[in-house]
Coordinates of C-alpha atoms in Angstrom, one line a residue:
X139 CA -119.9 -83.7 4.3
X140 CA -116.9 -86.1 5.0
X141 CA -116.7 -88.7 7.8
X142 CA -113.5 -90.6 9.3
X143 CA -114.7 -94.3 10.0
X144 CA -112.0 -96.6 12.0
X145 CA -114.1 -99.9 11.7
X146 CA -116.4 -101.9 9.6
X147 CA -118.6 -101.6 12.9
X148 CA -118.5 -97.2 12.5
X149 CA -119.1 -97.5 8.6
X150 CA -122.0 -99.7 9.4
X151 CA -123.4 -97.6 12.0
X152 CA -122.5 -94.2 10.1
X153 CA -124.8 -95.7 7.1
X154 CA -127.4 -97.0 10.0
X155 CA -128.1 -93.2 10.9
X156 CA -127.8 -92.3 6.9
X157 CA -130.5 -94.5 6.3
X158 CA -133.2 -92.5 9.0
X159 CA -133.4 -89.6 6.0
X160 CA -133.8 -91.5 3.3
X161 CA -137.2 -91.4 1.7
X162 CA -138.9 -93.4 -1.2
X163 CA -137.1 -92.4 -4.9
X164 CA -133.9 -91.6 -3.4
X165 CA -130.7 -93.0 -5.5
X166 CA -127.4 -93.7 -3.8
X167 CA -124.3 -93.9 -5.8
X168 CA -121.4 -96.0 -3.8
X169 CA -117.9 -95.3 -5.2
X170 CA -114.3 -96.6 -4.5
X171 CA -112.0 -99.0 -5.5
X172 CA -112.3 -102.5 -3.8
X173 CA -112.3 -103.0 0.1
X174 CA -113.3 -99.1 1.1
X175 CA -116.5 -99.9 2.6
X176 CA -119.3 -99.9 0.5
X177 CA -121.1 -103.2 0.9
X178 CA -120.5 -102.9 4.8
X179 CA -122.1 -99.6 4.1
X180 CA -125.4 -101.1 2.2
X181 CA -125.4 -104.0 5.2
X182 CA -126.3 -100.4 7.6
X183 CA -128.7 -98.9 5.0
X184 CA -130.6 -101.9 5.3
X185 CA -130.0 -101.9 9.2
X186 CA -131.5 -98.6 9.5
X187 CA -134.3 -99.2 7.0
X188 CA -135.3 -102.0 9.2
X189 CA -134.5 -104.5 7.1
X190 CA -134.9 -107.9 9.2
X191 CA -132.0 -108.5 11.2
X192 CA -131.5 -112.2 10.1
X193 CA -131.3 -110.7 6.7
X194 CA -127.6 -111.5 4.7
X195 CA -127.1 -108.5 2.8
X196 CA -124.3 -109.3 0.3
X197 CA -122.6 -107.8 -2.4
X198 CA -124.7 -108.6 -5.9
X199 CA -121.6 -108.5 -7.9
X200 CA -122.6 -111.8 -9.1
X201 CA -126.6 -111.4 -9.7
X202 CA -126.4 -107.8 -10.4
X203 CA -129.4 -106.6 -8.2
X204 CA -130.6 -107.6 -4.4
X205 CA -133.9 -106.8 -3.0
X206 CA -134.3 -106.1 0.9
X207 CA -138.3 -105.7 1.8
X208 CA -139.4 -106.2 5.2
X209 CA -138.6 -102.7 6.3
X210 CA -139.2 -99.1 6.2
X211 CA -138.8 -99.1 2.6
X212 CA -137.6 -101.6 -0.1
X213 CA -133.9 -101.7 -0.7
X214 CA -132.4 -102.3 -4.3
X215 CA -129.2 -103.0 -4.1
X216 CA -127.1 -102.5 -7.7
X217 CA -123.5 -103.7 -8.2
X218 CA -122.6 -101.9 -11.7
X219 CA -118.3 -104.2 -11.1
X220 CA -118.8 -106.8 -13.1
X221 CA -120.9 -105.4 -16.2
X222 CA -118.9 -103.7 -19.5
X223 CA -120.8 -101.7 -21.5
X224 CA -124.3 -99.2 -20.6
X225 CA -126.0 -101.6 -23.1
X226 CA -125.8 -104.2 -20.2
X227 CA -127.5 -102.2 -18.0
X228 CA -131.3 -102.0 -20.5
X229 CA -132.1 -105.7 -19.3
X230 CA -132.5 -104.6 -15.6
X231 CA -135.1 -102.3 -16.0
X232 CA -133.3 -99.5 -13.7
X233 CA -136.1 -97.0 -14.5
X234 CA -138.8 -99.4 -12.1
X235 CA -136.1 -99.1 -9.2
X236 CA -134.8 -95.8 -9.3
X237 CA -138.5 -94.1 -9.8
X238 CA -139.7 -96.7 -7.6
X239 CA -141.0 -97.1 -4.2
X240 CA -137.4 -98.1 -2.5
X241 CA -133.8 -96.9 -1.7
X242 CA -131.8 -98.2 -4.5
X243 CA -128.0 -97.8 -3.4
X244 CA -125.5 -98.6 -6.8
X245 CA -121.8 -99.7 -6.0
X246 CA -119.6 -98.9 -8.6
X247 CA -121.8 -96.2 -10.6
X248 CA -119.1 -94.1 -11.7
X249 CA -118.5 -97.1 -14.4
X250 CA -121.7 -95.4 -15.9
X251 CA -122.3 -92.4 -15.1
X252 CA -124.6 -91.1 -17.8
X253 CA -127.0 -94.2 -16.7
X254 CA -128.1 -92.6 -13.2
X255 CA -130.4 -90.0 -12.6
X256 CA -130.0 -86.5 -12.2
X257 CA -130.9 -86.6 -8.5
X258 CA -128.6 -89.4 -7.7
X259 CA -126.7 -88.8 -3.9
X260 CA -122.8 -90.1 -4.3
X261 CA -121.1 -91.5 -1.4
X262 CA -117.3 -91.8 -2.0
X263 CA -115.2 -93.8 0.1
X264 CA -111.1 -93.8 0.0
X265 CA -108.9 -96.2 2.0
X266 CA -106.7 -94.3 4.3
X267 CA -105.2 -97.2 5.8
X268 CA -106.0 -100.9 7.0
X269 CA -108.8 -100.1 9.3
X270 CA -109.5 -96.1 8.1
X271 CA -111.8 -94.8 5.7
X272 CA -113.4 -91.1 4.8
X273 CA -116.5 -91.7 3.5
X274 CA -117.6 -88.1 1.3
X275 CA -121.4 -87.5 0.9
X276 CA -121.8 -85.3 -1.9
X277 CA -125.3 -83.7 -3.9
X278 CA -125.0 -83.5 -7.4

């Protein structure tokens, strides 16, 4: 299913509804290049999964991981940018958060693919233009 988003406010609240059928398990992989949307996207996730409001939820391209509790269910939140090789990826015990009790939402999976599970969910964004984005939700 593909959306047209014409704000970070609609990606935000397109992810905010998203979030209402997510259950406890489920993987999100968050695709496209820099800019399209995808930590605006986690910030609604966590919005809908009742994450506290006073809550900053930021990119972890620096720390790797970020946990949201408070809500619904626990949000992991993965950034996969900044790491460069699989190997990398054995010292954050991913097993514990995908087959855990929590949402865990990946940006930039497609750097390893073969690392997320079968089940995962992708979410694609592309830039259309300055203020545009389609955001693709695709089963795999």
């Amino acid at each position: 299913m593909k959306h047209t988003t014409r704000s970070p406010e609609e990606t935000f609240e397109l992810a905010r509804a998203f979030a209402a059928k997510l259950k406890k398990g489920d993987v999100l992989s968050l695709t496209g290049e820099l800019g399209a949307g995808k930590t605006r996207f986690v910030q609604g996730l966590a919005a809908g999964l009742g994450v506290p409001s006073g809550t900053y939820v930021r990119s972890p391209s620096f720390v790797l991981m970020n946990e949201y509790t408070g809500g619904r269910l626990p949000l992991y939140h993965f950034d996969f940018y900044r790491l460069l090789s699989a190997g990398e990826l054995a010292d954050l015990g991913l097993d514990e958060y995908f087959y855990g009790d929590g949402v865990t939402a990946v940006e930039w999976a497609d750097r390893f693919p073969g690392e997320m599970p079968e089940k995962t969910r992708c979410v694609e964004f592309r830039i259309v233009d300055e203020s545009v984005r389609e955001i693709e939700f695709v089963d795999r």
